[in-house]
Amino acid sequence: MGAKFGIGQAVRRAEDRRFVAGSGRYVGDIVLPGMAHAVVVYSQHAHGMIRSIDTSRASAMPGVIAVLTGADAVADGIGGLPPYFMPADSGGPPGYRTIRPILVADRVRCIGDRIAVVIAESERQARDAAAAIDVDIAPLPAVVSPDAAAAPGAPLVWDDCPGNACFTLAFGDVAATEAAFARAAHVVALTIHNNRISANSIEPRCAVGCFDPATAGFVLHTSSQNPHGVRKVLAQSVLHVPENDIRVISPDVGGGFGMKADAYPEDAIVLWAARRLGRPVKWVGTRSEALMGDNHGRDQTADAALALDEHGRALGLRLTARHALGAYVASATVAPITFAMRMLPGVYDIPAVAVRTTATFTNCSPTGPYRGAGRPEACFALERLMDMAARAIGIDRVDIRRRNLISADQMPYTTAVGVTYDSGDFGAMMDRCLSLADWSGFPERQRQTEAKGWLRGRAVTSYLESAGVFNDRMELRFDPEGNVTILAGTHSHGQGHATVFPQLIHEWLGLPYDKIKYIQGDTDKVAFGRGTYAARSSMLAGTALHAAAQDAIAKGRTMAAQLLDADIDDIMFADGQYSVGQGNRTIGFADVVKAFYRPIGVPGGLSLGLTTIGTAGGQSPNFPNGAHVCEVEVDPATGAIHIDRYVVVDDVGRILNPMICEGQIVGGIAQGLGQALLEAIVYDPDSGQLLSGSFSDYGMPRPDTMPLHIESELAEIPCKTNVLGVKGVGESGTIAAPPTLVNAVLDALWPLGVTDIAMPLTPARVWTAIDQASKRGAA
């Protein structure tokens, strides 16, 4: 209906007013009467046996209320954190399941294993006491990379897990792929590494735990993007209580990126401590504790190869990967490993594919989903191979992609690993991106760059995302004044749900936008939900919300028939109004809602009051896609990289709010460029010590890392597998940014003989690659 605040409008985010004004409410802002403060003691050894933990000095210090260790957790019957799922849960290999202790009692397996907690009257007192705990650990040999962990005779992270191999997954047809390579005119191959990175959300993780002895009920305030999932794990696996004995409240959350989708030991610690002490307990993580103890992302090494015919058409694709799990199978870490293989063919028509990966334990913090969750790893391998193939065969990088792109008339298209794309025009996305980037004007810009002694390079990437997993639930609760509250099973922590979901209801029901309330993140208010991750909310929550709205319209039609004294079959609904046929007897939706609250006269078959529930399943995901173009300048004297221009075109299906879509895309690009240029969690290979434990050592993208302007354009090719036609957007930017940046830099350095640089492309690494190529050329 073209509503001012409806679908497709660039409505400003309703949440931003309170955030900009400093009135957001985060877990760190919560202060409760009688609240104590917890500080966790973390292992400083990557691997070792705990000989003893002497807490006597700490216990005697001012303000200290209690000191708890792993032995106390065992004595109290406190359980550990299991994997959210394993390959065996969906018919795959069994794998090696781990349980992550809340506090380790015997053997530490990574820097950051939790081994004790101090609870005191103030955080400062707790930190002073934590420093006084004497921990005696007998060191054991450690391994920090999957290749080292898989080497013969390598130290075992778990004694009964041979070769540190948790599980191996494989997809595709090995025989067909080997036959394709046998008849290929050209084969290109490379080994790549996706560097281990940290989410580094603006808000570090925090938790406040409460316990009411009268009801035996717990309340957990936590910075989580999946409150119902946290409740389930804590109830079933850790505290061993019914789920309805735990209320989880996740208020404003300052970023999550997948890292906050899980329960952490600290969530359990504050609840356990609150029950023991009879008072609320608060824990707030520091930035260094986050870099050490949060789940990390990526950390995959892969050998990839592409077989092509004499014309540059892909015949087969092969990849063998080693994916680092860290010390535990944490949360949903199986998901990125799976996506990294299933999404490997990307946007290209490749008839034979064989992919295989081994998930390997290392003495490091666990890895888990991080924005993109496997799709960036797949795209990086494929797009690096495409550029290599173009150079090896001697054809243009754009041409080789055009020859291999899946065409729009091939839709629906099923890849060689069994993923079916419903819609998309990949060639059109790439062509539009090239046009916006003025690809043909590159030679003149290159001359200008070379005139100042720098080098210029460019790259184009076509990418594909898989979005929308699992099912979810949305509820509409109407009040006696005709207003409505959305109770969301998803969780917004930067995505703008409090803006976009009311846009949908405004469009469908015609209710005033400012009368639509949004509630999330409280398991006592929202009956059930699966949280937000994997670019799932627009499709699953949107589809569920549509079902709830249609149910409200249907129930309202019965009431409207009574109010308008008409047969229900004659009642029509459009633009927020019920009418009798094409006549002039009408009544607004809000007035119909009010009638549900009359003290008498509610028609038979209708309940007193109006509440509707909609659900949506994730059996058919959607596939956002698009193209990126990047041009860089490189100073060969210093290795410095300047991104001169960055252009992106994204097919997001039906556009719900273009401003929010573009914000998500640009934010994802920033994170992808951060991985490509600066970010890396680094452990010492001998001791397993964390070498990047603060922002002094871990490189974060800053304004001067980014281009001055990212030109973003949205394309609207509706998805065919959901009623809204939407495709996800939250993860897209991270997928194509790393290969686009790396290929652009390598294009600039190709004349110098530089053919590969491992991420992150820091100035030191770039300069070293140039220096080594120069020495090879002089030899």
C-alpha angles and dihedrals in degrees: 000000000000091000117187091238097027137109115318095020121126093234112179114247110271090208096059098076094068093040094052090045091052094243098118115126115227129172089256088061094058116108118176130187112271092008118169126199129237129207119186124219111221129202114260091196122080092212133005150112119267107235096178145337114211110199098165098104092044093049092055096051122109116280096008112141101175144347116209130192138181090272089060091050091052091048091051093049094244111167131211138244116275128198113277088231141341132211089259090063089070099036099280131122117306099244127186113293120209133195114213110216120230087222118008113237103182122006128027116209104184144017103273099035105148111244107162143002130211120205116197142158091262136021091241092055090047092051093049091050093046089057089054095058111109111217119186113197125174104219121234127194114276137206122203106178129059092234092053091045091053095048117112111271094013117155112268120237088199115026095218095048106087117217090001087270110148095181143328123225127191135182135181135032115305096187094050091046094050089049090052091052091047093058097037121122091206135026125185124187139177143166115235136184127206103209121235109253140180126232093226095192115196089245113053116218116283135177137189118191128197133180129195110204091195093063099019085232128147128210119196123189106195139162094243136144091205111044097166091050091051091050092052095052095044093048099043103033109023114027097021095220132127113280092240089062089070125065114193118197119189108182125177108344121200099218132317112184092188093302092095095048093096143064113256130201091256091060089059095040095059092049093047091046092047090054092049095046102035094229137086116277125203130198124186119185123223124224092254091049088051093052089049103038109027119096109266130217139234114356097158128148117195141178107214132182136180126202119205139177124238091275095054097258113145115244103173143001126205131184133173114186142184114207120194114227097181118222097318140032094247127195113304098347090132088069099068090043090055096043091050088064103032093051096044097107090057116173095341131103099235112164099199127038133168120182129174132174136180119209106218133195118232133174092258137099112287121271122226141159114321123179105303093018103209099338093091090052091052094046093047093055095045098045093047088053092049092055091046091050093051091054094043093052095037100239132125117276091231093048094052090053093048090052091055106035117116106247125231091244090059090066127150087048127180117205126222089261094053104260115137120211113204101195146356144117103223095173093053091050092053095045092050091049092050090050094050090048093051090234091177092057093061098101093062093047089048091055090052092050094048090050089068093048098259131115126237129208139170141195141185125208131189113203141185131200131196111217138178119048133180124000132284146190136229127186132202116204115188124199132213092265092058096255123131138218122205112216104198128207088197124072126228117211099161102333097102100241092151087062104038101042092054087049089060094048091045089054097046102038102026093231117150110271093229091054094060113096126198126210128181143149102045118104091201092056101034109054096210143343143154100224131231126301137106093048089283107135104079092052103035102032091037092051092045090048090051090053091050091049092049090050090052091051091049094050090044090054090064091051092044091053090058094044093048093040092235140126112271091234089062095054115106128187127207137141093005094306134107115212139177104248109298092327131116097253104108140155129190123245092242091056090050090052090053090057090063088068098051113128089233136011103054104149120248113269093033125097127232103265128009125264125152133187128204129190134190131193126219098217092120113043124199127237118223111192143168147134137274129202122192131181120192139184119214126198104217091198095060107013091240116155124210118190104217099181138001124188128180134182117192132190103211096165114232108009112232098179117358095198093055092044092054091046090055092048095049091046090052091050090053090055092045092051088048090059092045097048112024122355125100136143103216128193126189104254094221105041101022090231116156109247097182101054099137140029087265087072105020109074115225123191113254133184092276089055092061129070114258089248135014110205109215129184127180125217121200113216105152119232112241098209101067133049094240095050090227128149125199122264110176099090102032101096094055094055103064102026099081098052092040093054095042094047090048092052092047089049089056093048098041094096088058092055097255109141104163141019124178119235132290095055096208117173089253092055093045093048091047092051090051092048093049092048090050091052091049090051092050094048 
